[in-house]
PDB file of C-alpha atoms in Angstrom:
ATOM      1  CA  MET A 297      18.154  18.398  30.999  1.00 80.00           C
ATOM      2  CA  SER A 298      17.675  15.090  29.140  1.00 82.00           C
ATOM      3  CA  MET A 299      19.651  12.112  29.359  1.00 83.00           C
ATOM      4  CA  ARG A 300      20.436   9.208  27.094  1.00 84.00           C
ATOM      5  CA  ILE A 301      20.534   5.892  28.281  1.00 81.00           C
ATOM      6  CA  THR A 302      21.096   2.896  26.089  1.00 85.00           C
ATOM      7  CA  PHE A 303      21.083  -0.974  26.705  1.00 83.00           C
ATOM      8  CA  GLU A 304      21.939  -3.891  24.514  1.00 89.00           C
ATOM      9  CA  LEU A 305      19.528  -6.883  23.760  1.00 89.00           C
ATOM     10  CA  THR A 306      21.488 -10.064  23.507  1.00 92.00           C
ATOM     11  CA  GLU A 307      20.688 -12.800  20.958  1.00 92.00           C
ATOM     12  CA  ASN A 308      18.851 -14.628  24.238  1.00 93.00           C
ATOM     13  CA  ASP A 309      17.058 -11.301  24.690  1.00 89.00           C
ATOM     14  CA  LEU A 310      15.852 -11.211  21.321  1.00 89.00           C
ATOM     15  CA  GLU A 311      14.890 -14.745  21.090  1.00 91.00           C
ATOM     16  CA  HIS A 312      12.769 -14.253  24.299  1.00 89.00           C
ATOM     17  CA  PHE A 313      10.926 -11.270  22.336  1.00 87.00           C
ATOM     18  CA  ARG A 314      10.691 -13.493  19.060  1.00 88.00           C
ATOM     19  CA  SER A 315       8.927 -16.251  21.054  1.00 89.00           C
ATOM     20  CA  VAL A 316       6.668 -13.965  22.837  1.00 85.00           C
ATOM     21  CA  MET A 317       5.857 -12.433  19.243  1.00 85.00           C
ATOM     22  CA  ARG A 318       5.200 -15.992  17.752  1.00 87.00           C
ATOM     23  CA  ARG A 319       2.815 -16.932  20.649  1.00 84.00           C
ATOM     24  CA  ALA A 320       0.820 -13.565  20.000  1.00 80.00           C
ATOM     25  CA  GLN A 321       0.885 -14.137  16.273  1.00 80.00           C
ATOM     26  CA  GLY A 322      -0.399 -17.606  16.859  1.00 83.00           C
ATOM     27  CA  ALA A 323      -3.117 -16.268  18.924  1.00 75.00           C
ATOM     28  CA  ALA A 324      -3.813 -13.378  16.388  1.00 73.00           C
ATOM     29  CA  SER A 325      -4.068 -15.595  13.208  1.00 77.00           C
ATOM     30  CA  GLU A 326      -7.720 -16.462  14.401  1.00 79.00           C
ATOM     31  CA  THR A 327      -8.457 -12.969  14.917  1.00 84.00           C
ATOM     32  CA  ASP A 328      -9.634 -10.622  12.349  1.00 88.00           C
ATOM     33  CA  ALA A 329      -7.623  -7.288  11.467  1.00 88.00           C
ATOM     34  CA  GLY A 330     -10.205  -5.139  13.163  1.00 92.00           C
ATOM     35  CA  LYS A 331      -9.930  -6.561  16.583  1.00 91.00           C
ATOM     36  CA  ILE A 332      -6.105  -6.671  16.104  1.00 92.00           C
ATOM     37  CA  THR A 333      -5.947  -3.231  15.162  1.00 93.00           C
ATOM     38  CA  LYS A 334      -8.553  -2.333  17.899  1.00 93.00           C
ATOM     39  CA  ALA A 335      -6.621  -3.663  20.667  1.00 90.00           C
ATOM     40  CA  ALA A 336      -3.623  -1.674  19.265  1.00 91.00           C
ATOM     41  CA  GLN A 337      -5.754   1.457  19.568  1.00 93.00           C
ATOM     42  CA  GLU A 338      -7.024   0.615  23.020  1.00 92.00           C
ATOM     43  CA  LEU A 339      -3.181   0.370  24.184  1.00 88.00           C
ATOM     44  CA  LEU A 340      -2.613   3.983  22.464  1.00 90.00           C
ATOM     45  CA  LYS A 341      -5.505   5.019  24.693  1.00 91.00           C
ATOM     46  CA  GLU A 342      -4.169   3.647  27.807  1.00 88.00           C
ATOM     47  CA  VAL A 343      -0.912   5.121  27.260  1.00 87.00           C
ATOM     48  CA  GLU A 344      -2.674   8.617  26.561  1.00 88.00           C
ATOM     49  CA  ASP A 345      -4.637   8.581  29.906  1.00 88.00           C
ATOM     50  CA  ALA A 346      -1.708   7.276  31.916  1.00 85.00           C
ATOM     51  CA  ASP A 347       1.029   9.350  33.281  1.00 81.00           C
ATOM     52  CA  VAL A 348       4.138   7.463  31.150  1.00 85.00           C
ATOM     53  CA  PRO A 349       7.549   8.651  30.456  1.00 86.00           C
ATOM     54  CA  ASP A 350       8.047  10.383  27.187  1.00 88.00           C
ATOM     55  CA  PHE A 351      10.500   7.537  26.095  1.00 86.00           C
ATOM     56  CA  ILE A 352       7.694   5.102  26.425  1.00 88.00           C
ATOM     57  CA  SER A 353       4.864   7.229  25.072  1.00 88.00           C
ATOM     58  CA  ASP A 354       7.165   8.472  21.669  1.00 90.00           C
ATOM     59  CA  ARG A 355       7.814   4.737  20.962  1.00 89.00           C
ATOM     60  CA  LEU A 356       4.109   3.563  21.261  1.00 89.00           C
ATOM     61  CA  ASN A 357       2.670   6.474  19.434  1.00 88.00           C
ATOM     62  CA  LYS A 358       4.650   4.816  16.403  1.00 91.00           C
ATOM     63  CA  LEU A 359       1.691   2.329  16.333  1.00 93.00           C
ATOM     64  CA  ASP A 360      -0.601   4.459  14.976  1.00 94.00           C
ATOM     65  CA  VAL A 361       1.186   4.708  11.728  1.00 95.00           C
ATOM     66  CA  MET A 362       0.903   0.817  11.700  1.00 95.00           C
ATOM     67  CA  ILE A 363      -2.844   0.808  12.384  1.00 95.00           C
ATOM     68  CA  ASN A 364      -3.177   3.399   9.729  1.00 95.00           C
ATOM     69  CA  MET A 365      -1.312   1.074   7.105  1.00 94.00           C
ATOM     70  CA  VAL A 366      -3.727  -1.439   7.459  1.00 94.00           C
ATOM     71  CA  HIS A 367      -7.044   0.515   7.145  1.00 94.00           C
ATOM     72  CA  ASP A 368      -6.067   3.353   4.893  1.00 93.00           C
ATOM     73  CA  GLU A 369      -8.002   2.384   1.608  1.00 88.00           C
ATOM     74  CA  GLY A 370      -5.849   4.709  -0.640  1.00 87.00           C
ATOM     75  CA  TRP A 371      -2.740   2.669   0.518  1.00 91.00           C
ATOM     76  CA  ALA A 372      -4.384  -0.606  -0.207  1.00 89.00           C
ATOM     77  CA  LEU A 373      -1.446  -2.786   1.396  1.00 90.00           C
ATOM     78  CA  PRO A 374      -1.333  -5.951  -0.355  1.00 90.00           C
ATOM     79  CA  ASP A 375      -2.267  -9.075   1.652  1.00 88.00           C
ATOM     80  CA  GLU A 376       1.277 -10.310   2.200  1.00 87.00           C
ATOM     81  CA  GLU A 377       2.355  -6.939   3.575  1.00 89.00           C
ATOM     82  CA  LYS A 378      -0.590  -6.213   5.460  1.00 90.00           C
ATOM     83  CA  GLN A 379      -0.142  -9.733   7.215  1.00 87.00           C
ATOM     84  CA  ARG A 380       3.515  -8.640   8.432  1.00 87.00           C
ATOM     85  CA  VAL A 381       1.750  -5.553   9.778  1.00 91.00           C
ATOM     86  CA  LEU A 382      -0.991  -7.399  11.550  1.00 91.00           C
ATOM     87  CA  SER A 383       1.813 -10.091  12.854  1.00 87.00           C
ATOM     88  CA  ALA A 384       3.517  -7.073  14.577  1.00 88.00           C
ATOM     89  CA  LEU A 385       0.449  -5.597  15.825  1.00 91.00           C
ATOM     90  CA  ALA A 386      -0.648  -8.961  17.246  1.00 87.00           C
ATOM     91  CA  TYR A 387       1.712  -8.570  20.429  1.00 86.00           C
ATOM     92  CA  PHE A 388      -0.161  -5.542  21.222  1.00 83.00           C
ATOM     93  CA  SER A 389      -3.468  -7.371  21.349  1.00 77.00           C
ATOM     94  CA  ASP A 390      -2.173 -10.113  23.849  1.00 72.00           C
ATOM     95  CA  PRO A 391      -3.491  -8.751  27.400  1.00 66.00           C
ATOM     96  CA  GLU A 392      -0.654 -10.837  29.072  1.00 70.00           C
ATOM     97  CA  ASP A 393       2.432  -9.003  27.904  1.00 70.00           C
ATOM     98  CA  LEU A 394       5.733  -9.426  29.713  1.00 75.00           C
ATOM     99  CA  ILE A 395       5.370  -6.495  31.941  1.00 80.00           C
ATOM    100  CA  PRO A 396       1.557  -5.916  33.303  1.00 80.00           C
ATOM    101  CA  ASP A 397       0.655  -2.700  31.851  1.00 80.00           C
ATOM    102  CA  ASP A 398      -0.637  -1.420  35.338  1.00 80.00           C
ATOM    103  CA  ILE A 399       2.643  -1.310  36.973  1.00 82.00           C
ATOM    104  CA  PRO A 400       3.232   2.544  37.230  1.00 78.00           C
ATOM    105  CA  GLY A 401       6.282   3.895  35.144  1.00 72.00           C
ATOM    106  CA  LEU A 402       7.388   0.684  33.772  1.00 79.00           C
ATOM    107  CA  GLY A 403       4.164  -1.245  32.603  1.00 84.00           C
ATOM    108  CA  PHE A 404       4.585  -0.178  29.152  1.00 87.00           C
ATOM    109  CA  LEU A 405       8.225  -0.691  28.889  1.00 88.00           C
ATOM    110  CA  ASP A 406       7.947  -3.938  27.193  1.00 88.00           C
ATOM    111  CA  ASP A 407       5.583  -2.418  24.606  1.00 89.00           C
ATOM    112  CA  ALA A 408       7.858   0.298  23.897  1.00 89.00           C
ATOM    113  CA  ILE A 409      10.772  -2.189  23.441  1.00 90.00           C
ATOM    114  CA  MET A 410       8.720  -4.462  21.173  1.00 90.00           C
ATOM    115  CA  VAL A 411       7.468  -1.323  19.160  1.00 91.00           C
ATOM    116  CA  GLU A 412      11.111  -0.574  18.922  1.00 91.00           C
ATOM    117  CA  LEU A 413      11.778  -3.958  17.203  1.00 91.00           C
ATOM    118  CA  VAL A 414       8.723  -3.864  15.164  1.00 91.00           C
ATOM    119  CA  VAL A 415       9.337  -0.336  13.673  1.00 93.00           C
ATOM    120  CA  ARG A 416      13.071  -1.723  12.845  1.00 91.00           C
ATOM    121  CA  GLU A 417      11.514  -5.025  11.227  1.00 90.00           C
ATOM    122  CA  LEU A 418       8.873  -2.928   9.245  1.00 92.00           C
ATOM    123  CA  LYS A 419      11.018  -0.052   8.256  1.00 93.00           C
ATOM    124  CA  HIS A 420      10.471  -0.048   4.599  1.00 93.00           C
ATOM    125  CA  GLU A 421       6.867  -0.715   4.806  1.00 92.00           C
ATOM    126  CA  ILE A 422       6.596   2.284   7.149  1.00 95.00           C
ATOM    127  CA  GLU A 423       8.735   4.579   5.007  1.00 95.00           C
ATOM    128  CA  ALA A 424       6.916   3.614   2.098  1.00 93.00           C
ATOM    129  CA  TYR A 425       3.556   4.370   3.838  1.00 95.00           C
ATOM    130  CA  GLN A 426       4.860   7.739   5.040  1.00 95.00           C
ATOM    131  CA  ASP A 427       6.204   8.787   1.713  1.00 93.00           C
ATOM    132  CA  PHE A 428       2.777   7.808   0.258  1.00 91.00           C
ATOM    133  CA  CYS A 429       0.844   9.949   2.569  1.00 92.00           C
ATOM    134  CA  LYS A 430       3.214  12.889   2.032  1.00 91.00           C
ATOM    135  CA  PHE A 431       2.626  12.465  -1.741  1.00 86.00           C
ATOM    136  CA  ARG A 432      -1.013  12.215  -1.238  1.00 85.00           C
ATOM    137  CA  SER A 433      -1.242  15.289   0.844  1.00 86.00           C
ATOM    138  CA  VAL A 434       0.891  17.539  -1.418  1.00 84.00           C
ATOM    139  CA  GLU A 435      -1.111  16.496  -4.338  1.00 78.00           C
ATOM    140  CA  ALA A 436      -4.312  16.977  -2.573  1.00 77.00           C
ATOM    141  CA  GLY A 437      -2.968  20.514  -1.751  1.00 79.00           C
ATOM    142  CA  ARG A 438      -1.908  21.027  -5.149  1.00 76.00           C
ATOM    143  CA  ARG A 439      -5.489  20.025  -6.653  1.00 69.00           C
ATOM    144  CA  SER A 440      -7.476  21.609  -3.909  1.00 70.00           C
ATOM    145  CA  GLU A 441      -9.129  18.185  -3.118  1.00 64.00           C
ATOM    146  CA  ASP A 442      -9.449  16.146  -0.054  1.00 65.00           C
ATOM    147  CA  ASP A 443      -6.964  13.099   0.467  1.00 61.00           C
ATOM    148  CA  GLU A 444      -9.834  10.838   0.298  1.00 60.00           C
ATOM    149  CA  ASP A 445     -10.962  12.024  -3.071  1.00 59.00           C
ATOM    150  CA  LEU A 446      -7.603  11.405  -4.454  1.00 57.00           C
ATOM    151  CA  ASN A 447      -7.571   7.652  -3.342  1.00 55.00           C
ATOM    152  CA  ARG A 448      -9.708   6.894  -6.645  1.00 54.00           C
ATOM    153  CA  ALA A 449      -7.100   8.589  -8.995  1.00 59.00           C
ATOM    154  CA  ASN A 450      -5.289   6.671 -11.544  1.00 61.00           C
ATOM    155  CA  TRP A 451      -1.905   8.360 -10.485  1.00 67.00           C
ATOM    156  CA  LEU A 452      -2.125   7.526  -7.049  1.00 73.00           C
ATOM    157  CA  VAL A 453      -2.579   3.838  -7.892  1.00 77.00           C
ATOM    158  CA  GLU A 454       0.490   3.869  -9.836  1.00 75.00           C
ATOM    159  CA  ARG A 455       2.546   5.742  -7.104  1.00 80.00           C
ATOM    160  CA  ARG A 456       1.268   3.139  -4.675  1.00 83.00           C
ATOM    161  CA  LYS A 457       2.475   0.412  -6.816  1.00 85.00           C
ATOM    162  CA  GLN A 458       5.894   2.191  -7.175  1.00 87.00           C
ATOM    163  CA  LEU A 459       6.169   2.417  -3.308  1.00 89.00           C
ATOM    164  CA  HIS A 460       4.937  -1.215  -2.567  1.00 91.00           C
ATOM    165  CA  SER A 461       7.722  -2.568  -5.132  1.00 91.00           C
ATOM    166  CA  ARG A 462      10.421  -0.297  -3.314  1.00 91.00           C
ATOM    167  CA  MET A 463       9.521  -1.644  -0.114  1.00 90.00           C
ATOM    168  CA  ARG A 464       9.577  -5.295  -1.025  1.00 90.00           C
ATOM    169  CA  ASN A 465      12.992  -4.608  -2.811  1.00 90.00           C
ATOM    170  CA  ARG A 466      14.510  -2.898   0.104  1.00 90.00           C
ATOM    171  CA  ARG A 467      13.288  -5.650   2.511  1.00 85.00           C
ATOM    172  CA  SER A 468      15.000  -8.088   0.134  1.00 85.00           C
ATOM    173  CA  ARG A 469      18.305  -6.550  -0.215  1.00 84.00           C
ATOM    174  CA  ARG A 470      18.353  -5.986   3.692  1.00 75.00           C
ATOM    175  CA  GLY A 471      18.089  -9.668   3.692  1.00 70.00           C
ATOM    176  CA  ARG A 472      20.720 -10.706   1.433  1.00 68.00           C
ATOM    177  CA  GLY A 473      24.034 -11.453   2.680  1.00 56.00           C
ATOM    178  CA  ARG A 474      22.826 -12.226   6.244  1.00 55.00           C
ATOM    179  CA  ARG A 475      22.361 -15.743   7.643  1.00 53.00           C
ATOM    180  CA  GLY A 476      19.207 -17.111   6.516  1.00 52.00           C
ATOM    181  CA  GLY A 477      18.317 -13.758   5.216  1.00 51.00           C
ATOM    182  CA  ARG A 478      17.367 -12.554   8.698  1.00 54.00           C
ATOM    183  CA  SER A 479      18.723  -9.602  10.421  1.00 57.00           C
ATOM    184  CA  PRO A 480      19.799 -10.149  14.163  1.00 59.00           C
ATOM    185  CA  PHE A 481      16.703  -8.644  15.476  1.00 62.00           C
ATOM    186  CA  SER A 482      14.247 -10.237  13.151  1.00 72.00           C
ATOM    187  CA  LEU A 483      10.872 -11.107  14.482  1.00 75.00           C
ATOM    188  CA  PHE A 484       9.283 -13.126  11.808  1.00 69.00           C
TER     189      PHE A 484
END
């Protein structure tokens, strides 16, 4: 039997996560992309090795998509969007997060909450990347080629440009009509 539990983050709670994120971003601004994504991969490995509740591991596994977005040469994420993803991943490269990871059962709870906030913040980037991966995979199957071989095809470049444009337009539309263009849970 499963049970659904929800909780509400107040503006003060969100501001706390924003300040923690800003601190992590500042520390990571001097760190290269490889080190940031390596730290996130190490966190995923720790979660895999630990006995964590499903609700935590399900959220933390979403980091894998963000890591792949940064390194996928076929996706070729533009620098501005790559920096947004790296900024989001920066929190996970900070060894001093809110709840120490070695606390059994709860150590990764703050990481899971931050992933949930980051996934909401990067919704359009993640959706565009997942669409790109599906498109690439279907096309590879249709052409009986490997996904990597398709990265060099002209049609893939055009599709990538379309999806990059779509994610920017959706993010821009989301910001219009709100105070300062930010959603209530905006991290950056």
